[in-house]
Amino acid sequence: MGRNGLHVAVVGATGAVGQQMIQTLENRNFPVETLTLLSSERSAGKKVVFKGQEIEVQVATPESFAGVDIALFSAGGAVSKALAPEAVKRGAIVVDNTSAFRMDENVPLVVPEVNESDLTWHNGIIANPNCSTIQMVVALEPIRQAFGLKKVIVSTYQAVSGAGAQAIEELKTQAKAILAGESFTPEILPVKSDRKHYQIAFNAIPQIDKFQANGFTFEEMKMINETKKIMHMPELEVAATCVRIPVITGHSESVYIEVEKEGISVEEMKQLLKEAPSVVLQDDLAEQLYPMPADCVGKNDVFVGRVRKDLDRDNGFHLWIVSDNLLKGAAWNSVQIAESLLKLGLVNL
Amino acid sequence: MGRNGLHVAVVGATGAVGQQMIQTLENRNFPVETLTLLSSERSAGKKVVFKGQEIEVQVATPESFAGVDIALFSAGGAVSKALAPEAVKRGAIVVDNTSAFRMDENVPLVVPEVNESDLTWHNGIIANPNCSTIQMVVALEPIRQAFGLKKVIVSTYQAVSGAGAQAIEELKTQAKAILAGESFTPEILPVKSDRKHYQIAFNAIPQIDKFQANGFTFEEMKMINETKKIMHMPELEVAATCVRIPVITGHSESVYIEVEKEGISVEEMKQLLKEAPSVVLQDDLAEQLYPMPADCVGKNDVFVGRVRKDLDRDNGFHLWIVSDNLLKGAAWNSVQIAESLLKLGLVNL
């Protein structure tokens, strides 16, 4: 249609993920003609720089989405539930980074390296998966394709930025207080809206999101259910234990898998991962090379290392998977979905 | 024989574990008549208070062990290899907290709650297992006894104090530098004697001890091999991924197990753990109660929580196990072995 670019809206523009979305749109030189930045009343009026220009953040209302082509939502599930349908009604395609619609069977849940073609059946809303799920399926999908996949057991080491800017501040403030021998009162983690809050600095908290009736947390159930949906494998055995550790950004995962095919060597597994899209194999024991969260910050890739064959089961393998939870885990995957929509002609300039 | 107590020696008396051994001997009111404190030349001459009396630390030599009944070693594998046989030659029973003799088939490897009776066939040296192994087998042994045990997959979240006093200092110094925006040079972790050193503050390092030819670290192989030896289960499937996180004291473990018996409910599993020796069940989701390293410091128990049944396998369960790595993981288990030796009449007053 000859436009210079799309009208993009970012909802939750001042949050930890929203900020990364705006930065990623700029870094990728995504064709933006108009950028509308939206937030709650509390943050409205703030100014954010995009490509050298100051843009004022506005209060998000249904009318905000008039003329918007793509709306990237990351302002919490309640905001998405209220406003995403309004955006769709006004002709926008919503890429939603909350859990509001992920398990809705009318909503594709997309990691472009895994199931880009699910975008074709969208009904206005596309869900961006949970951060810890995304980095895991990027590493598991090439394995599924080559060797088949039967079972996944994951234990996570998750950064506080997954809980937002306030959690980052809380970790820093607590660490300073503890090092200075001063007292402090936990107020945000493990879950801001839950009843009790615990020390995160120099600690590990085995609760991310609220507990479900089956004893798993909602974060654990997200990893289990979203992995099956994204990989189109309702029969896949998946179990997760999700733990918050005192890292600012960068989720790590210790993953045990069993593949269908017998007789796969660790060299074949490493070669496969080395060639897999968006995966960087960091695995050289002589050089003490393996992924670490401190090294992944600001990068779009998924880093995989410590690849080894289980000592008891021929089809068992262990992996260590690390990625920037704000980028591939959130902002970059959302912008990547927007790029796929353009590429597939599902939105047009 | 009418003595008031035993002649006890602590080798490595100024280290992180040695200090806890001395404190634990005092806290338990272990019958000590003479306490000989030994170290390398570097630390000799320092004074340590035991039951209100100052004791000067002496350089450890073969002659240091004359008249010693029980010698608790925690000064590194090389010191144990050189001096433990000398201590035995002079009539002492050695409880060795290093990995020097653990897999020696003539040396019992003992966690009293699990295999106290292995003490009866000692030949002078008794090995204290690796910290992360001890807390795991304390929780797994009652499960093995009641339901049988087939498979264990563990991912650890280990504190820096397991790498000694210098590693504690390094974590604190790095955290301060990062919070102040200053630079720093890692020098100790992941392994002091290995070639490369990495940031531990606000990071996670998937290497504890050196890498073996099979791609596992020595720490991971310790967990695998020691678990089989302590539990007398050479056929048990065990896999481990060991990770250092920025916690000062308190190891955490995400453990997946498969039991022999089918049809065990999560309530039966919790009840069993609640009644198990040295285990404290902390598992009340409505109260957000689960074990955390910050809560376990200074306590001798093994804390277990997040007990839940696997969603795919009827005989699969997930556990979260936390304990003070310097106490049950090291000093307390060593003193507990000394108490067992007295109780079983293997050493006499």
XYZ file of C-alpha atoms in Angstrom:
698
model
C 0.000 0.000 0.000
C 3.031 2.160 -0.220
C 3.274 3.236 3.400
C 6.709 3.809 4.889
C 5.935 1.615 7.841
C 3.376 0.300 10.268
C 1.554 1.904 13.133
C 2.849 -0.003 16.175
C 1.598 0.342 19.741
C 3.467 -0.819 22.846
C 1.245 -1.363 25.884
C 3.239 -1.300 29.123
C 5.825 0.973 27.530
C 7.568 1.917 30.770
C 7.976 -1.622 32.165
C 11.098 -3.803 32.057
C 9.838 -5.706 28.979
C 8.160 -2.678 27.324
C 11.437 -0.777 27.379
C 13.173 -3.709 25.707
C 10.396 -3.935 23.093
C 10.936 -0.299 22.083
C 14.708 -0.779 22.010
C 14.340 -3.967 19.961
C 12.035 -2.283 17.409
C 14.778 0.314 16.974
C 17.703 -2.158 16.911
C 15.982 -4.359 14.315
C 15.013 -1.312 12.252
C 11.460 -2.659 12.226
C 9.386 -0.576 9.750
C 7.581 1.698 12.196
C 5.830 4.746 10.782
C 4.003 5.664 13.984
C 4.843 4.416 17.480
C 2.117 4.779 20.106
C 3.318 4.196 23.659
C 0.668 3.240 26.192
C 0.607 2.574 29.921
C -1.497 2.831 33.046
C -2.355 6.257 34.442
C 0.541 5.995 36.888
C 3.188 6.048 34.135
C 1.395 8.197 31.549
C 3.141 11.444 30.692
C 6.632 9.924 30.857
C 8.741 10.435 27.754
C 10.600 7.666 25.948
C 13.182 8.139 23.194
C 12.693 6.105 19.989
C 15.091 6.653 17.069
C 16.169 9.977 18.546
C 12.641 11.300 19.017
C 10.843 11.787 22.316
C 7.452 10.103 22.489
C 5.048 10.783 25.348
C 3.433 7.778 26.987
C -0.364 7.926 26.949
C -3.014 6.242 29.066
C -4.169 3.056 27.342
C -7.877 3.115 26.442
C -9.887 1.234 23.788
C -9.658 4.287 21.527
C -5.840 4.251 21.720
C -5.828 1.434 19.147
C -7.576 3.259 16.299
C -5.406 2.831 13.203
C -2.876 0.577 14.949
C -1.511 -2.314 12.837
C 0.351 -4.252 15.518
C -0.020 -3.844 19.281
C 2.630 -5.396 21.543
C 1.131 -5.969 24.994
C 3.200 -6.423 28.162
C 1.278 -4.736 30.964
C -0.071 -7.718 32.894
C -2.849 -10.207 32.236
C -5.697 -7.979 33.408
C -4.781 -5.197 30.966
C -4.509 -7.696 28.110
C -7.866 -9.264 28.936
C -9.531 -5.845 28.972
C -7.810 -4.150 26.049
C -6.556 -6.790 23.591
C -10.093 -7.528 22.285
C -10.639 -3.772 21.917
C -7.458 -3.471 19.869
C -8.527 -6.389 17.648
C -11.971 -4.816 17.201
C -10.189 -1.743 15.799
C -8.208 -3.795 13.295
C -4.936 -4.324 15.155
C -3.106 -7.609 15.458
C -2.167 -8.115 19.105
C 1.063 -9.842 20.168
C 0.421 -10.479 23.842
C 3.297 -11.172 26.240
C 1.056 -12.069 29.213
C -0.447 -15.435 30.105
C -4.006 -14.148 29.449
C -4.639 -15.974 26.159
C -1.780 -18.469 25.848
C -3.821 -21.609 26.407
C -6.863 -20.325 24.474
C -7.344 -22.777 21.602
C -8.260 -19.925 19.273
C -4.973 -18.167 19.962
C -1.690 -19.341 18.437
C 1.217 -19.485 20.896
C 4.280 -18.807 18.823
C 8.050 -19.116 18.914
C 9.027 -18.413 15.295
C 11.880 -20.953 15.222
C 9.406 -23.658 16.291
C 5.889 -22.979 14.979
C 5.891 -19.835 12.830
C 3.180 -21.335 10.605
C 0.692 -21.234 13.510
C 0.540 -17.490 12.857
C -1.577 -18.161 9.742
C -4.652 -19.184 11.747
C -4.626 -16.243 14.185
C -7.879 -14.473 15.049
C -6.360 -11.140 15.946
C -4.472 -12.186 19.062
C -1.132 -14.020 19.048
C 0.310 -15.083 22.369
C 3.992 -14.769 23.236
C 4.963 -17.710 25.495
C 6.404 -17.567 28.979
C 10.099 -16.567 29.048
C 11.407 -19.834 30.489
C 9.353 -21.840 27.965
C 10.632 -19.947 24.919
C 14.344 -20.536 25.477
C 13.741 -24.218 26.206
C 11.670 -24.968 23.082
C 14.189 -23.187 20.834
C 16.744 -25.784 21.981
C 14.333 -28.744 22.046
C 12.626 -28.310 18.644
C 15.670 -29.273 16.516
C 16.144 -32.286 18.791
C 12.492 -33.281 18.349
C 12.815 -32.988 14.580
C 16.003 -35.035 14.355
C 15.679 -37.615 17.107
C 12.112 -37.422 18.469
C 11.356 -36.290 22.005
C 9.690 -38.308 24.775
C 10.393 -36.719 28.118
C 11.598 -33.403 29.546
C 12.480 -32.626 33.164
C 13.569 -29.035 33.737
C 14.785 -27.159 36.810
C 15.069 -23.411 36.306
C 17.378 -20.751 37.722
C 15.355 -17.608 36.952
C 16.397 -13.971 37.119
C 14.421 -11.363 39.056
C 13.813 -9.154 35.995
C 11.173 -11.721 35.013
C 9.153 -10.244 37.892
C 9.567 -6.687 36.637
C 11.484 -3.533 37.421
C 10.443 -3.476 41.087
C 11.943 -6.929 41.637
C 15.265 -5.792 40.140
C 15.258 -2.853 42.546
C 14.379 -5.139 45.459
C 17.305 -7.483 44.750
C 19.777 -4.595 44.587
C 18.421 -2.909 47.712
C 18.465 -6.157 49.717
C 21.971 -7.084 48.585
C 23.247 -3.651 49.664
C 21.492 -3.935 53.026
C 22.845 -7.437 53.724
C 26.410 -6.456 52.780
C 26.127 -3.425 55.072
C 24.606 -5.453 57.907
C 21.369 -3.473 57.729
C 17.802 -4.736 57.982
C 15.233 -4.775 55.175
C 11.646 -5.837 54.506
C 10.874 -7.987 51.446
C 7.874 -6.552 49.584
C 7.807 -7.899 46.016
C 9.185 -11.425 45.560
C 8.326 -14.216 45.141
C 4.970 -12.899 43.831
C 3.923 -9.304 44.359
C 0.225 -10.185 44.697
C 0.784 -13.204 46.974
C 0.583 -12.925 50.765
C 4.162 -13.493 51.888
C 7.398 -11.996 50.632
C 10.877 -13.367 51.139
C 14.514 -12.368 50.886
C 15.889 -12.943 47.373
C 19.450 -11.566 47.780
C 21.853 -14.444 48.625
C 18.876 -16.827 48.634
C 16.899 -19.117 46.306
C 13.071 -19.112 46.287
C 11.304 -22.208 44.880
C 8.155 -20.284 44.006
C 7.511 -18.330 40.802
C 3.892 -17.247 40.389
C 1.135 -18.683 42.568
C 0.544 -22.279 43.609
C -2.044 -24.401 41.815
C -4.187 -27.142 43.361
C -1.842 -29.864 42.038
C 1.123 -28.515 44.021
C 2.879 -27.040 40.992
C 3.214 -23.269 40.605
C 1.509 -21.485 37.740
C 4.981 -20.812 36.259
C 5.694 -24.555 36.280
C 2.345 -25.320 34.656
C 3.038 -22.651 32.020
C 6.280 -24.428 31.113
C 4.498 -27.782 30.973
C 1.386 -26.758 29.013
C 2.961 -24.167 26.737
C 5.762 -26.526 25.683
C 3.182 -29.120 24.584
C 1.122 -26.514 22.696
C 4.037 -24.822 20.909
C 5.630 -28.138 19.895
C 2.250 -29.697 18.968
C 2.998 -32.591 21.330
C 0.116 -33.066 23.797
C 1.624 -36.469 24.627
C 5.080 -35.124 25.587
C 6.072 -35.833 29.201
C 7.139 -32.512 30.733
C 7.863 -31.648 34.353
C 9.224 -28.387 35.720
C 10.550 -26.962 38.971
C 10.891 -23.178 38.789
C 13.219 -21.348 41.139
C 14.096 -17.670 41.492
C 17.767 -16.936 42.152
C 19.588 -13.641 42.788
C 20.452 -12.877 39.169
C 19.237 -9.637 37.575
C 18.768 -10.807 33.973
C 19.274 -14.173 32.256
C 17.324 -17.366 32.928
C 19.224 -20.663 33.174
C 17.767 -24.154 32.880
C 19.062 -27.598 33.768
C 17.210 -29.868 31.356
C 17.095 -33.664 31.183
C 15.538 -35.149 28.048
C 14.841 -38.577 26.633
C 14.725 -38.858 22.842
C 12.927 -41.498 20.734
C 15.947 -42.613 18.738
C 18.499 -44.914 20.364
C 22.231 -44.718 19.794
C 22.610 -40.942 19.364
C 26.098 -39.857 20.394
C 26.859 -36.685 22.329
C 28.816 -35.481 19.282
C 25.724 -35.855 17.069
C 23.653 -33.962 19.658
C 26.202 -31.141 19.807
C 26.468 -30.924 16.009
C 22.689 -30.670 15.735
C 22.520 -27.859 18.305
C 25.438 -26.058 16.676
C 23.455 -25.812 13.427
C 20.077 -25.056 15.021
C 18.457 -21.658 14.360
C 18.955 -19.054 17.128
C 20.996 -21.561 19.179
C 24.616 -20.840 20.091
C 26.455 -23.923 21.323
C 28.889 -22.936 24.088
C 30.418 -26.235 25.065
C 34.174 -26.642 25.325
C 35.173 -28.187 28.623
C 38.931 -27.764 28.058
C 38.263 -24.024 27.830
C 35.701 -24.059 30.677
C 33.200 -22.739 28.127
C 29.529 -23.005 29.046
C 26.629 -20.530 29.081
C 26.146 -18.247 32.078
C 23.450 -15.593 32.629
C 26.021 -12.801 33.091
C 27.250 -13.457 29.521
C 23.852 -13.632 27.776
C 22.501 -10.199 28.686
C 21.609 -8.063 25.658
C 21.818 -10.966 23.212
C 18.931 -12.445 21.217
C 20.261 -16.016 21.056
C 19.658 -19.096 23.165
C 22.923 -20.459 24.582
C 23.297 -24.195 25.152
C 26.131 -26.045 26.856
C 27.059 -28.852 29.286
C 25.628 -31.248 26.661
C 26.199 -34.784 27.887
C 24.754 -38.217 27.561
C 23.047 -39.739 30.569
C 25.167 -42.442 32.195
C 22.251 -44.848 32.604
C 19.921 -44.368 29.633
C 21.148 -44.477 26.062
C 18.405 -42.056 24.967
C 18.921 -39.633 27.882
C 20.754 -36.309 27.563
C 21.461 -33.360 29.845
C 21.562 -29.735 28.655
C 22.185 -26.325 30.259
C 20.176 -23.603 28.483
C 20.623 -19.857 29.110
C 19.021 -16.806 27.490
C 18.172 -13.166 28.163
C 14.657 -13.477 29.594
C 13.764 -9.910 28.580
C 14.843 -10.452 24.937
C 14.263 -13.942 23.492
C 12.119 -14.599 26.552
C 9.886 -11.578 25.913
C 10.610 -8.460 23.830
C 12.652 -10.030 21.042
C 10.266 -12.943 20.568
C 7.365 -10.454 20.328
C 9.137 -8.313 17.730
C 10.234 -11.484 15.935
C 6.537 -12.475 15.690
C 5.827 -9.021 14.196
C 8.620 -9.612 11.655
C 7.111 -13.014 10.806
C 3.678 -11.431 10.318
C 5.237 -9.086 7.750
C 7.237 -11.851 6.084
C 4.161 -14.104 5.778
C 2.040 -11.244 4.412
C -0.292 -11.397 7.428
C 0.198 -7.678 7.849
C 1.076 -5.406 4.954
C 2.896 -2.143 4.470
C 38.648 -46.680 80.808
C 37.672 -43.851 83.042
C 38.918 -40.918 81.012
C 36.861 -37.745 81.031
C 36.837 -37.581 77.280
C 38.634 -38.263 74.031
C 41.651 -36.687 72.441
C 40.234 -35.112 69.279
C 42.210 -33.436 66.501
C 40.783 -31.098 63.862
C 42.917 -30.794 60.720
C 42.124 -27.619 58.777
C 41.029 -25.881 61.961
C 40.920 -22.375 60.491
C 38.891 -23.227 57.360
C 35.158 -22.682 56.817
C 34.361 -26.323 57.695
C 37.042 -26.665 60.420
C 35.570 -23.718 62.294
C 32.137 -25.337 62.163
C 33.596 -28.658 63.363
C 35.040 -26.990 66.479
C 31.765 -25.153 67.102
C 29.758 -28.341 66.603
C 31.965 -30.320 69.043
C 31.196 -27.613 71.600
C 27.469 -27.311 70.783
C 26.969 -31.085 71.004
C 29.020 -31.237 74.202
C 31.024 -34.041 72.606
C 33.286 -35.615 75.266
C 36.576 -33.908 74.415
C 39.405 -34.131 76.964
C 42.080 -32.711 74.667
C 41.501 -30.768 71.457
C 44.440 -30.509 69.084
C 43.958 -27.955 66.310
C 46.085 -28.434 63.196
C 46.611 -26.551 59.972
C 49.111 -25.685 57.293
C 52.089 -23.469 58.154
C 50.207 -20.461 56.779
C 47.520 -20.591 59.488
C 49.578 -22.043 62.369
C 49.874 -19.793 65.411
C 46.292 -18.514 65.126
C 44.223 -18.932 68.262
C 40.736 -20.475 68.365
C 38.356 -20.434 71.324
C 36.840 -23.791 72.383
C 34.613 -23.920 75.480
C 36.007 -20.595 76.636
C 39.656 -21.603 76.299
C 42.079 -20.337 73.679
C 43.833 -23.084 71.748
C 46.760 -22.341 69.463
C 46.678 -23.901 66.012
C 49.768 -26.010 65.278
C 51.365 -27.147 62.038
C 50.046 -30.608 61.125
C 52.801 -33.252 61.003
C 52.698 -37.044 61.376
C 53.768 -36.652 65.005
C 50.791 -34.376 65.724
C 48.573 -37.471 65.933
C 50.330 -39.245 68.807
C 47.673 -40.113 71.375
C 44.786 -38.824 69.240
C 41.584 -40.913 69.376
C 39.614 -39.237 66.581
C 40.980 -36.916 63.901
C 38.525 -34.855 61.845
C 40.160 -33.892 58.546
C 38.984 -31.020 56.353
C 42.101 -29.476 54.834
C 41.907 -30.681 51.251
C 42.511 -34.018 49.571
C 46.307 -33.727 49.401
C 46.629 -33.192 53.170
C 44.317 -36.149 53.851
C 46.251 -38.426 51.498
C 49.527 -37.494 53.194
C 48.498 -37.394 56.840
C 45.413 -39.598 57.354
C 47.483 -42.834 57.080
C 49.996 -41.338 59.545
C 47.190 -40.619 62.000
C 45.856 -44.177 61.631
C 49.377 -45.583 62.150
C 49.412 -43.759 65.505
C 46.085 -45.257 66.582
C 43.645 -42.528 65.611
C 40.380 -43.077 63.768
C 40.188 -40.580 60.928
C 36.896 -39.007 59.797
C 37.875 -37.459 56.479
C 35.770 -34.719 54.903
C 37.693 -34.653 51.611
C 37.148 -36.790 48.513
C 40.538 -38.544 48.990
C 39.241 -41.919 50.218
C 35.499 -41.807 49.567
C 35.417 -44.334 46.731
C 38.122 -46.577 48.295
C 36.431 -49.942 48.828
C 38.253 -50.367 52.137
C 36.826 -47.101 53.458
C 33.233 -46.805 54.628
C 31.421 -43.706 53.360
C 28.910 -42.839 56.050
C 25.788 -40.788 56.650
C 24.602 -42.087 60.035
C 20.885 -41.872 59.179
C 21.527 -44.094 56.152
C 24.391 -46.551 56.754
C 25.713 -46.163 60.303
C 26.475 -49.888 60.437
C 29.142 -49.490 57.740
C 31.267 -47.948 60.490
C 31.837 -51.415 61.942
C 34.136 -52.501 59.104
C 36.359 -49.429 59.086
C 40.119 -49.781 58.778
C 41.062 -46.553 60.497
C 39.662 -44.139 57.925
C 35.986 -43.218 57.578
C 34.972 -40.911 54.746
C 32.448 -38.116 55.122
C 30.526 -37.751 51.842
C 30.264 -34.700 49.636
C 27.959 -31.996 51.041
C 25.378 -32.133 48.255
C 25.272 -35.949 48.458
C 24.654 -36.055 52.211
C 21.521 -33.917 52.278
C 20.052 -35.798 49.324
C 20.531 -39.314 50.744
C 19.061 -38.286 54.113
C 15.822 -37.530 52.247
C 16.036 -40.473 49.816
C 16.847 -43.301 52.268
C 13.430 -43.387 53.971
C 11.843 -43.346 50.511
C 14.051 -46.249 49.394
C 13.110 -48.222 52.492
C 9.364 -47.625 52.144
C 8.768 -47.524 48.392
C 11.989 -48.633 46.678
C 14.054 -46.283 44.536
C 14.835 -46.639 40.809
C 15.959 -43.327 39.423
C 17.245 -39.957 40.667
C 17.821 -36.798 38.620
C 19.150 -33.873 40.637
C 19.967 -30.261 39.751
C 21.774 -28.380 42.508
C 21.811 -24.745 43.593
C 25.013 -24.675 45.646
C 26.329 -22.002 47.996
C 29.814 -20.540 47.688
C 30.856 -21.579 51.204
C 31.247 -25.087 49.779
C 34.318 -23.672 48.033
C 35.747 -22.272 51.277
C 36.243 -18.973 53.059
C 37.936 -17.298 50.087
C 34.906 -17.972 47.895
C 32.602 -16.361 50.484
C 34.829 -13.292 50.470
C 34.880 -13.258 46.668
C 31.073 -13.277 46.422
C 30.738 -10.396 48.886
C 33.496 -8.332 47.267
C 32.063 -8.845 43.772
C 28.507 -8.017 44.847
C 29.723 -4.778 46.436
C 31.713 -3.867 43.313
C 28.807 -4.554 40.945
C 26.340 -2.560 43.082
C 28.825 0.336 43.156
C 29.495 0.102 39.411
C 33.146 -0.808 40.026
C 35.291 -3.375 38.237
C 36.656 -6.592 39.747
C 38.713 -9.631 38.780
C 37.383 -13.132 39.596
C 40.151 -15.222 41.203
C 38.607 -18.175 43.052
C 35.392 -19.573 41.543
C 34.373 -21.826 39.942
C 37.467 -23.841 40.972
C 40.497 -22.178 42.536
C 42.949 -24.587 40.914
C 41.314 -24.502 37.462
C 42.500 -22.140 34.724
C 39.612 -19.692 34.342
C 37.642 -17.799 36.945
C 34.223 -16.236 36.521
C 31.874 -13.765 38.165
C 29.662 -15.439 40.771
C 27.738 -12.398 42.122
C 24.407 -12.063 40.280
C 25.375 -15.051 38.113
C 25.097 -18.860 37.999
C 28.092 -21.057 37.152
C 27.378 -24.593 35.906
C 30.758 -25.903 37.027
C 31.663 -27.192 40.492
C 35.038 -28.946 40.641
C 36.890 -29.955 37.491
C 35.521 -31.611 34.357
C 35.935 -35.345 33.807
C 36.403 -37.098 30.461
C 32.694 -38.045 30.328
C 31.577 -34.389 30.350
C 30.360 -34.453 33.944
C 32.165 -32.461 36.630
C 33.877 -34.236 39.506
C 31.187 -32.804 41.824
C 28.481 -34.399 39.670
C 30.316 -37.736 39.667
C 30.699 -37.515 43.452
C 26.917 -37.178 43.784
C 26.372 -40.099 41.412
C 28.957 -42.530 42.805
C 28.679 -41.630 46.484
C 24.884 -41.957 46.467
C 25.173 -45.513 45.110
C 27.863 -46.441 47.669
C 26.132 -44.951 50.736
C 22.755 -46.454 49.819
C 24.312 -49.807 48.784
C 22.599 -49.490 45.396
C 25.144 -49.881 42.580
C 22.214 -50.359 40.201
C 20.473 -47.055 41.093
C 20.127 -44.650 38.168
C 21.524 -41.285 39.302
C 22.279 -38.184 37.258
C 23.389 -34.790 38.557
C 23.896 -31.254 37.277
C 25.768 -29.127 39.815
C 25.518 -25.347 39.697
C 27.021 -22.643 41.897
C 24.706 -19.728 42.686
C 25.300 -16.508 44.639
C 24.235 -17.825 48.053
C 26.681 -17.766 50.965
C 25.552 -20.869 52.851
C 22.839 -23.465 52.198
C 22.693 -25.900 49.280
C 19.364 -26.429 47.505
C 18.449 -29.342 45.251
C 15.653 -29.924 42.753
C 15.265 -33.697 42.763
C 13.145 -35.943 40.524
C 12.799 -39.561 41.623
C 11.058 -42.687 40.433
C 10.118 -45.233 43.093
C 9.550 -48.990 42.659
C 6.074 -49.074 44.159
C 3.129 -47.863 42.091
C 0.161 -45.979 43.499
C 1.928 -43.975 46.234
C 0.039 -40.754 46.918
C 1.686 -37.401 47.578
C 0.155 -37.495 51.074
C 1.872 -40.841 51.805
C 5.165 -39.417 50.550
C 4.824 -36.332 52.745
C 3.862 -38.379 55.801
C 6.909 -40.599 55.307
C 9.247 -37.600 55.050
C 7.626 -35.941 58.065
C 8.573 -38.934 60.205
C 12.027 -39.508 58.698
C 15.092 -38.995 60.917
C 16.813 -35.602 60.549
C 14.253 -34.528 57.932
C 12.024 -31.498 58.502
C 9.093 -31.341 56.101
C 8.370 -27.714 55.170
C 5.503 -28.017 52.752
C 2.377 -25.919 53.161
C 1.459 -24.152 49.959
C -1.381 -22.119 51.504
C 1.229 -20.611 53.832
C 3.885 -20.351 51.067
C 6.020 -22.631 53.238
C 8.966 -24.329 51.534
C 12.667 -24.636 52.363
C 15.060 -21.838 51.403
C 18.810 -21.608 52.002
C 18.493 -18.340 53.967
C 16.351 -20.182 56.543
C 18.528 -23.296 56.972
C 21.761 -21.651 58.091
C 22.994 -22.873 61.471
C 20.604 -25.837 61.590
C 21.578 -29.523 61.517
C 18.447 -30.784 59.746
C 17.632 -31.502 56.121
C 14.605 -29.495 54.968
C 12.287 -30.943 52.324
C 9.400 -29.275 50.537
C 7.623 -28.784 47.202
C 6.762 -32.499 47.380
C 4.587 -33.345 44.418
C 3.679 -36.229 42.209
C 4.840 -36.183 38.611
C 2.003 -35.423 36.214
C 2.999 -38.156 33.747
C 4.420 -41.051 35.770
C 2.572 -42.591 38.673
C 5.871 -43.540 40.359
C 7.540 -40.146 39.781
C 7.913 -37.485 42.471
C 9.565 -34.081 42.721
C 11.297 -32.784 45.871
C 13.131 -29.597 46.913
C 15.858 -30.369 49.459
C 17.794 -27.701 51.391
C 20.429 -27.977 54.117
C 23.344 -26.065 55.649
C 26.256 -27.368 53.571
C 28.762 -26.571 56.327
C 26.785 -28.491 58.985
C 24.905 -31.619 57.806
C 26.920 -31.328 54.592
C 30.247 -31.357 56.414
C 30.992 -30.522 60.085
C 27.861 -31.934 61.694
C 27.951 -35.174 59.698
C 31.617 -35.631 60.745
C 30.862 -35.048 64.447
C 27.777 -37.249 64.092
C 30.060 -40.049 62.809
C 32.252 -39.510 65.893
C 29.139 -39.793 68.099
C 28.172 -43.017 66.290
C 31.683 -44.426 66.854
C 31.243 -43.845 70.591
C 27.690 -45.229 70.604
C 28.752 -48.383 68.751
C 31.763 -48.888 71.035
C 34.191 -48.463 68.146
C 36.034 -45.896 70.220
C 36.003 -45.938 74.013
C 36.366 -43.428 76.791
